[in-house]
Coordinates of C-alpha atoms and ligand atoms in Angstrom, one line a residue:
M1 CA 17.0 -22.8 11.8
T2 CA 14.8 -20.8 14.2
S3 CA 16.2 -19.7 17.5
A4 CA 14.2 -18.5 20.6
P5 CA 13.1 -14.9 20.3
N6 CA 15.0 -12.5 22.4
T7 CA 12.2 -11.6 24.7
Q8 CA 14.1 -8.8 26.5
L9 CA 14.7 -7.0 23.3
Q10 CA 11.1 -7.4 22.2
T11 CA 9.8 -6.1 25.5
E12 CA 12.0 -3.0 25.4
A13 CA 10.9 -2.3 21.8
L14 CA 7.3 -2.7 22.8
L15 CA 7.7 -0.2 25.7
D16 CA 9.4 2.2 23.4
S17 CA 6.7 1.9 20.8
E18 CA 4.1 2.5 23.4
K19 CA 5.7 5.8 24.3
A20 CA 6.1 6.8 20.7
P21 CA 3.4 8.9 19.2
W22 CA 1.0 6.7 17.0
W23 CA 1.9 8.3 13.7
R24 CA 5.7 7.6 13.8
Q25 CA 5.4 4.2 12.3
A26 CA 1.8 4.1 11.1
A27 CA 0.5 2.4 8.0
V28 CA -1.8 5.1 6.6
Y29 CA -4.3 4.1 3.9
Q30 CA -5.3 6.8 1.5
V31 CA -9.0 6.8 0.5
Y32 CA -10.0 8.8 -2.6
P33 CA -13.6 9.2 -1.5
R34 CA -15.3 9.5 -4.9
S35 CA -13.8 6.2 -6.0
F36 CA -13.9 4.0 -2.9
A37 CA -17.5 2.8 -2.4
D38 CA -20.8 4.4 -3.4
A39 CA -23.7 3.8 -0.9
D40 CA -26.4 5.9 -2.6
G41 CA -25.8 4.6 -6.1
D42 CA -25.3 8.0 -7.8
G43 CA -22.0 6.8 -9.4
L44 CA -19.8 8.8 -7.0
G45 CA -18.3 7.2 -3.9
D46 CA -19.4 8.7 -0.7
I47 CA -18.9 9.0 3.1
P48 CA -21.5 6.3 4.0
G49 CA -19.8 4.1 1.4
I50 CA -16.5 4.4 3.2
A51 CA -18.2 3.7 6.6
S52 CA -19.8 0.5 5.1
K53 CA -16.3 -0.7 4.5
A54 CA -15.0 0.0 8.0
D55 CA -14.7 -3.8 8.7
Y56 CA -12.7 -4.2 5.5
L57 CA -10.3 -1.5 6.6
A58 CA -10.0 -3.0 10.1
E59 CA -9.3 -6.4 8.6
L60 CA -6.7 -4.9 6.3
G61 CA -4.8 -3.9 9.4
I62 CA -4.0 -0.3 8.8
D63 CA -3.5 2.3 11.6
A64 CA -5.1 5.3 9.9
V65 CA -7.2 6.4 7.0
W66 CA -6.3 9.6 5.1
L67 CA -9.3 11.0 3.3
S68 CA -8.6 12.9 0.1
P69 CA -11.0 16.0 -0.1
F70 CA -14.7 15.2 0.4
Y71 CA -15.7 18.9 0.7
P72 CA -18.1 20.7 -1.5
S73 CA -16.4 21.1 -4.9
E74 CA -17.2 21.5 -8.6
L75 CA -14.6 18.7 -9.2
A76 CA -12.5 20.8 -11.5
D77 CA -9.5 19.0 -9.8
G78 CA -11.0 15.9 -8.2
G79 CA -12.0 17.8 -5.1
Y80 CA -8.7 19.7 -4.6
D81 CA -10.8 22.7 -5.6
V82 CA -12.6 23.3 -2.3
A83 CA -15.7 25.5 -2.2
D84 CA -16.3 25.2 1.6
Y85 CA -13.6 23.9 3.9
R86 CA -16.0 23.1 6.8
N87 CA -18.6 21.0 5.1
V88 CA -19.2 17.8 3.3
D89 CA -20.1 17.7 -0.4
P90 CA -23.8 17.0 -0.5
R91 CA -23.2 14.3 -3.1
L92 CA -20.9 12.6 -0.6
G93 CA -23.1 12.9 2.5
T94 CA -23.5 15.2 5.4
L95 CA -21.5 16.3 8.5
A96 CA -23.5 13.7 10.5
D97 CA -22.3 11.0 8.0
F98 CA -18.8 12.2 8.6
D99 CA -19.1 12.0 12.3
A100 CA -20.5 8.5 12.0
L101 CA -17.5 7.5 9.8
V102 CA -15.1 8.9 12.4
A103 CA -16.9 7.0 15.1
A104 CA -16.9 3.8 13.1
L105 CA -13.2 4.0 12.3
H106 CA -12.2 5.0 15.9
A107 CA -14.3 2.1 17.2
R108 CA -12.0 -0.1 15.2
G109 CA -8.8 1.6 16.4
I110 CA -8.3 3.4 13.1
R111 CA -7.3 7.1 13.1
V112 CA -8.6 9.6 10.7
V113 CA -6.5 12.1 8.7
V114 CA -8.2 14.7 6.4
D115 CA -6.7 16.7 3.5
I116 CA -6.3 20.5 3.9
V117 CA -5.9 22.5 0.6
P118 CA -4.5 25.9 1.6
N119 CA -2.8 27.1 -1.5
H120 CA -6.0 27.8 -3.4
T121 CA -9.8 27.7 -3.1
S122 CA -12.3 26.7 -5.7
D123 CA -13.6 29.6 -7.8
R124 CA -17.0 28.6 -6.3
H125 CA -15.8 29.5 -2.8
V126 CA -17.8 32.4 -1.4
W127 CA -14.6 34.5 -1.1
F128 CA -13.9 34.2 -4.8
E129 CA -17.4 35.0 -5.8
E130 CA -17.2 38.0 -3.5
A131 CA -13.8 39.0 -5.1
L132 CA -15.3 38.9 -8.6
A133 CA -18.3 41.0 -7.5
S134 CA -16.0 43.6 -5.9
A135 CA -13.9 46.3 -7.4
P136 CA -10.1 46.0 -8.1
G137 CA -8.2 47.0 -5.0
S138 CA -11.1 45.9 -2.7
A139 CA -10.6 43.9 0.5
A140 CA -12.4 41.0 -1.1
R141 CA -9.8 40.9 -3.9
E142 CA -7.0 41.1 -1.3
R143 CA -7.7 37.5 -0.2
Y144 CA -6.5 36.3 -3.6
I145 CA -3.7 37.5 -6.0
F146 CA -5.1 40.0 -8.5
R147 CA -2.8 42.1 -10.8
E148 CA -3.2 44.4 -13.8
G149 CA -2.2 42.9 -17.1
T150 CA 0.6 44.0 -19.4
G151 CA 0.6 45.1 -23.0
P152 CA -2.0 47.4 -24.7
D153 CA -5.1 47.6 -22.5
G154 CA -3.6 45.1 -20.1
A155 CA -4.7 42.3 -22.4
L156 CA -1.6 40.2 -21.7
P157 CA -1.0 38.4 -18.5
P158 CA 1.1 40.1 -15.8
T159 CA 3.9 37.5 -16.3
D160 CA 4.6 34.5 -18.5
W161 CA 4.3 32.1 -15.6
E162 CA 2.8 28.7 -16.3
S163 CA 0.3 26.7 -14.3
M164 CA 1.4 23.3 -13.0
F165 CA -1.4 21.8 -15.1
G166 CA -0.2 23.6 -18.3
G167 CA -1.1 27.0 -19.9
S168 CA -0.8 30.4 -18.3
A169 CA -0.9 30.7 -14.5
W170 CA -3.1 33.9 -14.9
E171 CA -6.7 34.2 -15.9
R172 CA -8.4 37.4 -16.8
V173 CA -11.7 38.5 -15.2
P174 CA -14.4 40.7 -16.9
D175 CA -13.1 44.0 -15.5
G176 CA -9.7 43.4 -17.0
Q177 CA -7.7 42.3 -13.9
W178 CA -5.9 38.9 -13.8
Y179 CA -5.8 36.4 -11.0
L180 CA -3.0 33.9 -10.2
H181 CA -3.8 30.2 -10.3
H182 CA -0.9 27.7 -10.0
F183 CA -3.2 24.9 -10.8
A184 CA -6.5 24.8 -12.7
V185 CA -8.3 28.1 -13.7
E186 CA -10.9 27.0 -11.1
Q187 CA -8.3 27.1 -8.3
P188 CA -7.4 30.7 -7.6
D189 CA -4.3 31.0 -5.3
L190 CA -4.9 32.5 -1.9
N191 CA -2.9 35.5 -0.6
W192 CA -1.2 34.2 2.5
D193 CA -0.1 37.8 3.5
N194 CA -3.8 38.3 4.3
Q195 CA -4.6 37.9 8.0
E196 CA -8.2 36.9 7.3
V197 CA -7.0 34.0 5.2
R198 CA -4.6 32.9 8.0
A199 CA -7.3 33.1 10.6
D200 CA -9.8 31.2 8.5
F201 CA -7.5 28.2 8.1
V202 CA -6.9 28.1 11.8
R203 CA -10.7 28.0 12.2
T204 CA -10.8 25.1 9.7
L205 CA -8.2 23.1 11.6
R206 CA -10.0 23.6 14.9
F207 CA -13.3 22.7 13.2
W208 CA -12.1 19.2 12.2
S209 CA -10.0 18.7 15.3
D210 CA -13.0 19.3 17.4
R211 CA -14.9 16.7 15.4
G212 CA -12.3 14.1 16.4
V213 CA -10.0 14.2 13.4
D214 CA -6.5 12.9 14.4
G215 CA -4.4 14.6 11.7
F216 CA -4.1 16.5 8.5
R217 CA -2.4 16.1 5.2
I218 CA -1.3 19.5 3.9
D219 CA -1.7 19.9 0.1
V220 CA 1.2 21.6 -1.7
A221 CA 2.6 22.8 1.6
H222 CA 5.6 24.4 0.0
M223 CA 3.7 27.0 -2.1
L224 CA 1.5 29.1 0.2
T225 CA 3.6 32.2 0.9
K226 CA 4.8 34.3 -2.0
D227 CA 6.9 37.4 -2.5
L228 CA 5.1 39.3 -5.2
T229 CA 7.1 42.5 -5.0
E230 CA 7.0 44.4 -8.4
P231 CA 8.6 44.0 -10.9
L232 CA 7.6 40.4 -11.0
P233 CA 10.3 38.1 -12.4
S234 CA 9.9 36.2 -15.7
K235 CA 9.5 32.5 -15.8
A236 CA 13.1 32.1 -17.0
E237 CA 14.3 34.4 -14.1
L238 CA 12.3 32.3 -11.6
E239 CA 13.8 29.1 -12.9
A240 CA 17.3 30.5 -12.5
M241 CA 16.8 31.5 -8.9
P242 CA 18.1 29.2 -6.2
R243 CA 15.5 27.4 -4.1
D244 CA 17.1 28.5 -0.8
G245 CA 14.1 29.7 1.1
R246 CA 14.0 33.1 -0.6
H247 CA 12.6 32.0 -3.9
P248 CA 9.6 34.3 -4.7
L249 CA 7.1 31.3 -5.1
I250 CA 8.4 28.0 -4.0
D251 CA 9.5 26.7 -0.6
R252 CA 9.9 30.0 1.1
D253 CA 11.2 30.1 4.7
D254 CA 8.4 32.3 5.8
V255 CA 5.8 29.5 5.1
H256 CA 7.0 28.0 8.4
D257 CA 5.5 31.0 10.3
V258 CA 2.2 29.7 9.1
Y259 CA 2.9 26.2 10.3
A260 CA 4.3 27.4 13.6
E261 CA 0.9 28.9 14.3
W262 CA -0.8 25.7 13.2
R263 CA 1.5 23.7 15.4
R264 CA 0.3 25.7 18.4
V265 CA -3.2 24.8 17.5
F266 CA -2.4 21.1 17.0
N267 CA -0.7 21.0 20.4
E268 CA -3.8 22.3 22.1
Y269 CA -5.3 18.9 21.6
D270 CA -4.7 15.7 23.4
P271 CA -3.1 13.8 21.8
P272 CA -1.7 16.6 19.6
R273 CA -3.1 16.6 16.1
T274 CA -0.6 15.5 13.5
A275 CA 0.2 16.8 10.1
V276 CA 2.1 15.6 7.1
A277 CA 3.4 17.9 4.4
E278 CA 3.0 17.3 0.7
A279 CA 6.2 19.3 -0.1
W280 CA 7.9 18.8 -3.4
V281 CA 11.2 20.4 -2.3
D282 CA 14.9 19.6 -2.4
S283 CA 15.4 16.8 0.1
S284 CA 17.8 19.0 2.2
R285 CA 14.8 21.2 3.0
V286 CA 12.4 18.5 3.9
P287 CA 13.4 18.5 7.6
L288 CA 12.1 22.1 7.9
Y289 CA 8.5 20.8 7.2
A290 CA 9.0 17.6 9.3
S291 CA 10.3 19.4 12.4
A292 CA 8.3 19.4 15.6
E293 CA 7.9 23.2 15.3
S294 CA 6.4 22.9 11.9
L295 CA 4.1 20.2 10.4
G296 CA 5.8 17.3 12.1
Q297 CA 6.1 14.9 9.2
A298 CA 6.7 15.3 5.4
F299 CA 6.2 12.9 2.5
N300 CA 9.3 11.5 0.9
F301 CA 8.4 10.9 -2.7
E302 CA 11.7 9.5 -3.9
L303 CA 10.5 6.0 -4.3
L304 CA 7.8 7.3 -6.7
E305 CA 10.6 8.3 -9.1
A306 CA 12.9 5.3 -8.6
D307 CA 13.2 2.2 -10.7
F308 CA 12.9 -1.2 -9.0
E309 CA 16.6 -1.3 -8.5
A310 CA 18.6 -2.2 -5.3
G311 CA 21.1 0.7 -5.6
Q312 CA 18.4 3.3 -5.9
F313 CA 16.3 1.8 -3.1
Q314 CA 19.2 1.6 -0.7
R315 CA 20.4 5.2 -1.4
I316 CA 16.8 6.5 -0.8
V317 CA 16.4 4.6 2.4
R318 CA 19.8 5.8 3.7
D319 CA 19.2 9.4 2.8
N320 CA 15.7 9.6 4.2
L321 CA 16.5 7.9 7.5
A322 CA 19.3 10.5 7.9
L323 CA 17.0 13.3 7.0
A324 CA 14.4 12.1 9.5
K325 CA 17.0 12.1 12.2
L326 CA 17.8 15.8 11.4
S327 CA 14.2 16.8 11.9
G328 CA 13.5 14.5 14.8
S329 CA 10.5 13.1 12.9
S330 CA 10.1 9.7 11.4
T331 CA 10.4 9.2 7.7
T332 CA 7.6 8.3 5.3
W333 CA 7.4 5.9 2.3
V334 CA 5.0 6.2 -0.6
L335 CA 4.9 3.8 -3.6
S336 CA 1.5 5.0 -5.0
N337 CA -1.0 7.8 -4.5
H338 CA -3.7 9.5 -6.5
D339 CA -1.3 11.6 -8.5
V340 CA 1.0 9.0 -10.0
V341 CA 0.9 5.9 -12.2
R342 CA 0.3 2.9 -9.9
H343 CA 3.5 1.1 -8.9
P344 CA 2.8 -2.4 -10.5
T345 CA 2.4 -0.5 -13.8
R346 CA 5.6 1.6 -13.3
Y347 CA 7.6 -1.5 -12.6
G348 CA 6.1 -3.3 -15.6
L349 CA 7.2 -0.6 -18.1
P350 CA 10.7 -0.1 -19.6
H351 CA 12.8 2.2 -17.5
P352 CA 12.1 5.8 -18.2
E353 CA 14.7 8.1 -19.7
R354 CA 16.4 10.1 -17.0
D355 CA 17.4 13.8 -16.9
A356 CA 20.8 15.1 -15.6
D357 CA 19.5 14.9 -12.0
G358 CA 18.5 11.3 -12.4
R359 CA 14.8 12.1 -12.4
P360 CA 12.5 10.5 -15.0
A361 CA 12.6 12.9 -18.0
R362 CA 8.8 12.7 -18.3
K363 CA 6.2 11.4 -15.8
H364 CA 7.0 7.7 -15.8
G365 CA 4.2 5.7 -17.5
N366 CA 2.8 8.6 -19.5
E367 CA 4.3 7.3 -22.8
W368 CA 2.4 4.1 -22.3
L369 CA -0.8 5.9 -21.3
L370 CA -0.5 7.9 -24.4
S371 CA -0.5 4.8 -26.5
G372 CA -3.9 4.0 -24.9
G373 CA -2.4 0.8 -23.5
M374 CA -2.6 -0.7 -26.9
Q375 CA 1.1 -1.2 -27.3
P376 CA 2.2 -4.5 -25.7
V377 CA 4.9 -2.9 -23.7
L378 CA 3.5 -3.5 -20.2
D379 CA 4.6 -6.6 -18.4
R380 CA 1.6 -7.0 -16.2
V381 CA 2.8 -10.1 -14.3
G382 CA 6.4 -9.0 -13.8
G383 CA 5.2 -5.5 -12.8
L384 CA 3.0 -6.9 -10.1
R385 CA 5.6 -9.3 -8.9
R386 CA 8.1 -6.4 -8.5
A387 CA 5.4 -4.2 -6.9
R388 CA 4.7 -6.9 -4.3
A389 CA 8.4 -7.2 -3.5
A390 CA 8.8 -3.4 -3.2
T391 CA 5.7 -3.2 -0.9
L392 CA 7.1 -5.8 1.5
F393 CA 10.5 -4.1 1.5
V394 CA 8.8 -0.8 2.4
L395 CA 6.5 -2.2 5.0
G396 CA 9.6 -3.6 6.8
L397 CA 11.3 -0.2 7.0
P398 CA 11.3 2.2 9.9
G399 CA 8.8 5.1 9.6
S400 CA 5.3 5.5 8.2
A401 CA 4.0 3.8 5.1
Y402 CA 1.4 5.6 3.1
L403 CA -0.7 3.1 1.0
Y404 CA -3.1 4.1 -1.7
Q405 CA -6.5 2.4 -2.1
G406 CA -6.5 -0.5 -4.6
E407 CA -2.8 -1.2 -4.2
E408 CA -3.8 -4.0 -1.8
L409 CA -5.6 -5.6 -4.7
G410 CA -2.6 -5.4 -7.0
L411 CA -4.4 -3.0 -9.4
H412 CA -2.6 -1.8 -12.4
E413 CA -3.2 1.7 -13.8
V414 CA -6.2 1.8 -16.1
A415 CA -5.0 3.0 -19.5
E416 CA -8.2 2.3 -21.5
I417 CA -10.2 5.5 -20.5
P418 CA -11.7 7.1 -23.6
D419 CA -10.6 10.8 -23.9
A420 CA -14.3 11.8 -23.8
L421 CA -14.6 10.4 -20.3
R422 CA -11.4 11.8 -18.8
Q423 CA -11.8 14.2 -15.9
D424 CA -8.3 15.3 -14.9
P425 CA -7.5 18.9 -15.7
T426 CA -3.9 18.0 -16.5
F427 CA -5.3 16.2 -19.6
F428 CA -7.3 19.2 -20.7
R429 CA -4.7 21.8 -20.1
S430 CA -1.7 19.9 -21.6
P431 CA -3.8 19.5 -24.0
G432 CA -4.0 15.7 -24.3
V433 CA -0.2 15.4 -24.2
D434 CA -0.4 14.3 -20.6
K435 CA -3.1 11.7 -20.1
G436 CA -3.4 12.7 -16.5
R437 CA -4.2 10.9 -13.3
D438 CA -7.6 9.3 -13.9
G439 CA -6.1 5.9 -14.5
C440 CA -5.3 5.5 -10.8
R441 CA -8.6 7.0 -9.7
V442 CA -11.0 4.4 -11.2
P443 CA -13.6 3.2 -8.7
L444 CA -12.5 0.0 -6.8
P445 CA -13.8 -3.5 -7.6
W446 CA -15.4 -5.0 -4.6
S447 CA -17.1 -8.0 -6.3
E448 CA -16.4 -10.1 -9.3
G449 CA -19.8 -9.5 -10.7
G450 CA -22.6 -7.0 -10.3
R451 CA -23.0 -3.4 -11.4
S452 CA -19.7 -1.6 -11.4
F453 CA -18.0 -4.6 -9.6
G454 CA -19.8 -3.8 -6.4
F455 CA -18.7 -0.2 -6.2
G456 CA -22.4 0.9 -6.3
D457 CA -25.7 0.4 -8.0
G458 CA -25.4 3.4 -10.2
G459 CA -22.3 2.6 -12.3
A460 CA -18.9 4.2 -11.9
H461 CA -17.9 7.8 -12.7
L462 CA -14.8 6.6 -14.5
P463 CA -15.1 3.4 -16.6
Q464 CA -13.8 0.2 -15.0
P465 CA -12.0 -2.3 -17.3
S466 CA -13.1 -5.9 -17.5
W467 CA -9.9 -7.1 -15.9
F468 CA -10.9 -5.4 -12.6
A469 CA -13.0 -8.6 -12.0
L470 CA -9.7 -10.6 -11.5
H471 CA -8.8 -8.2 -8.7
A472 CA -12.2 -7.8 -6.9
V473 CA -12.1 -8.0 -3.1
D474 CA -14.4 -11.1 -3.1
V475 CA -12.1 -12.8 -5.5
E476 CA -8.9 -12.1 -3.6
D477 CA -10.4 -12.6 -0.2
G478 CA -9.0 -15.8 1.4
R479 CA -6.9 -16.8 -1.6
P480 CA -3.5 -17.6 -0.2
D481 CA -1.6 -16.2 -3.2
S482 CA -3.6 -13.0 -3.6
T483 CA -2.1 -9.5 -3.2
L484 CA -4.9 -8.8 -0.6
T485 CA -3.8 -11.7 1.5
M486 CA -0.2 -10.6 1.3
Y487 CA -1.1 -7.0 2.5
R488 CA -3.3 -8.4 5.3
R489 CA -0.5 -10.7 6.6
A490 CA 2.2 -8.1 6.2
L491 CA 0.2 -5.4 8.1
A492 CA -0.7 -7.8 10.9
L493 CA 2.9 -9.0 11.2
R494 CA 4.2 -5.5 11.0
H495 CA 2.2 -4.7 14.1
E496 CA 3.6 -7.6 16.0
L497 CA 7.1 -7.0 14.9
Q498 CA 7.2 -3.2 15.1
T499 CA 10.3 -2.0 16.9
D500 CA 12.6 1.1 17.2
E501 CA 13.2 3.2 14.2
E502 CA 16.6 1.8 13.4
L503 CA 18.0 -0.4 10.6
D504 CA 21.3 -2.2 10.0
W505 CA 22.3 -3.2 6.6
I506 CA 23.6 -6.8 6.2
D507 CA 26.1 -7.4 3.4
T508 CA 24.7 -9.9 0.9
G509 CA 27.7 -10.1 -1.4
R510 CA 25.4 -9.2 -4.2
A511 CA 24.6 -5.7 -5.6
D512 CA 21.1 -6.6 -6.5
V513 CA 20.1 -8.1 -3.1
L514 CA 19.4 -5.9 -0.1
R515 CA 19.1 -7.2 3.4
F516 CA 18.5 -5.3 6.6
A517 CA 17.7 -6.0 10.2
R518 CA 15.6 -4.1 12.7
P519 CA 16.6 -3.7 16.4
N520 CA 14.6 -6.8 17.5
G521 CA 16.1 -9.0 14.8
W522 CA 13.3 -8.8 12.3
Q523 CA 15.0 -9.1 8.9
V524 CA 13.9 -8.1 5.4
V525 CA 15.7 -9.5 2.3
T526 CA 14.8 -8.2 -1.2
N527 CA 16.2 -9.8 -4.3
F528 CA 15.9 -7.1 -7.0
G529 CA 17.6 -9.3 -9.6
T530 CA 16.5 -12.4 -11.3
E531 CA 19.0 -14.9 -10.0
P532 CA 17.8 -16.8 -6.9
F533 CA 19.6 -15.7 -3.7
E534 CA 20.5 -18.4 -1.2
L535 CA 19.6 -17.7 2.4
D536 CA 21.5 -18.9 5.5
R537 CA 18.2 -19.4 7.3
A538 CA 14.9 -21.1 6.6
D539 CA 12.6 -19.2 9.1
V540 CA 10.7 -17.2 6.6
L541 CA 7.7 -15.4 8.0
L542 CA 6.3 -14.0 4.9
A543 CA 7.3 -13.8 1.2
S544 CA 6.0 -11.6 -1.6
D545 CA 5.8 -14.6 -3.9
E546 CA 6.3 -18.3 -3.6
A547 CA 9.8 -18.9 -2.1
P548 CA 11.3 -22.4 -1.8
L549 CA 12.9 -23.2 1.5
G550 CA 16.1 -21.3 2.0
I551 CA 15.8 -19.3 -1.3
V552 CA 14.8 -15.8 -2.2
P553 CA 13.8 -16.1 -5.8
G554 CA 14.3 -13.2 -8.2
E555 CA 12.2 -10.1 -7.7
T556 CA 10.9 -11.3 -4.3
T557 CA 11.1 -10.0 -0.7
V558 CA 11.0 -12.3 2.4
W559 CA 10.7 -11.4 6.0
L560 CA 12.7 -13.4 8.6
A561 CA 11.7 -13.8 12.2
P562 CA 13.4 -12.0 15.0
N563 CA 15.9 -14.3 16.6
Ligands
GLC601 C1 -1.7 18.1 -4.8 C2 -2.7 17.0 -4.9 C3 -3.1 17.0 -6.4 C4 -3.8 18.3 -6.7 C5 -2.8 19.5 -6.4 C6 -3.6 20.8 -6.4 O1 -0.5 17.9 -5.5 O2 -2.1 15.8 -4.5 O3 -4.0 15.9 -6.6 O4 -4.1 18.3 -8.1 O5 -2.2 19.4 -5.2 O6 -4.4 20.9 -5.3

């Protein structure tokens, strides 16, 4: 039974949300520019390609677009190796194209967030070239982290530290010194004790803010500052040290001095520019990044590591809403991004083995990728069903939802990329043990037919599988049961229903069914189990899959109207 909406409550909520800054409960859509749409037909997606899809983005109903790096880059790490922070890669367009994209998105009420990569530059950055051409001990080398080697003739690296992508974290240069790179060899770490480095990033933030950018996503925000006092600890010593803000390399308290300075810059603008931290830190330390004196918001990646399971989801929601209260920020939800196996695929695979902390023992999905997708372990239909249910659960929660391009089409991870065509440095440096992240970065299918499924006339830089045709935008468009239709309806309704950042759990009497209500009465019910759940109401606004009247079938989410 539907009862009359409580108009007073709704009006109050609306007023509150008008006062609240735009980002607190935004739906932010991540575009991976090289794989979104290719306007000039060179096989790489580009800025004019994104602009050509501005109407698509508006129709999707998102509040902001986050652009992964589009800066000049040799693409050693998909653009996260930046050669020039204040320019556009010529293969992707020009600064004028960027301005036109911002204007096109702003005209449709969509904000723009760009990615800032401050831990490292590309080895093609003019600073690094200068450092290599300069003598040990020179000011040019001081912008990076150069050290003498150990062992006879310094032929061994300064320490046994490992890069995040595998192999040593040090690389030797021709004059015998070594430089630190926590990621690929082509990504030398910057020295954040260097004032020139600090000043240059402030310049970069102003450069993009002046061009109308609304916010920033800060790459590996927890690793910038380092204490490299000699003697340097070994890998084992580092691992044994607590991550309490004084660890030499990770999540140091003094990184917030950098962000306090950035915050002053953000607040010079009206409205203040926003930032979200990519900080893989203990959850107790997330509020430091999310506080109003620091970056203002931080990603919560816990759902990326969770199974599709009611207990895990409920704990994660409870914990993160509490953490957000501590920082005064809103929380964030992420089911997929450019670094992880897409969520329909994760939920279609057997549960991963867990370590003592409850984390997947290996990157979930990698076992399946290693088998080249040939083993029939992936439940494609069930995985997508669970993913749609998880998405509607998340879109009903308080806080910001970060969506990744292609999830609105229900895309699975692409496993069938031949090794010879892989691009991700994690594949090359592991070597081959980790298949890497290319499978979620395959260019999007826009049309059922045509060259590269409408991505562009020049083919796609990563091979698209034939099943992409089933998920093409023009196939899903207008089909009532498509994932695209579900995302569009959900995002439109979310705007209408949005209310204060509170949530009340409602007991369902079942451990595998979660139900919560928002302050205006909007309710979300997710059945994580397989047995149907009987509802006491029939006023379903939206369901992640077909739901008979008064029933939430297994692995399904429904939204109920405010009453
Ligand atoms: C972040 C990015 C990832 C990149 C790494 C190094 O984790 O999300 O794609 O490889 O930083 O910049």
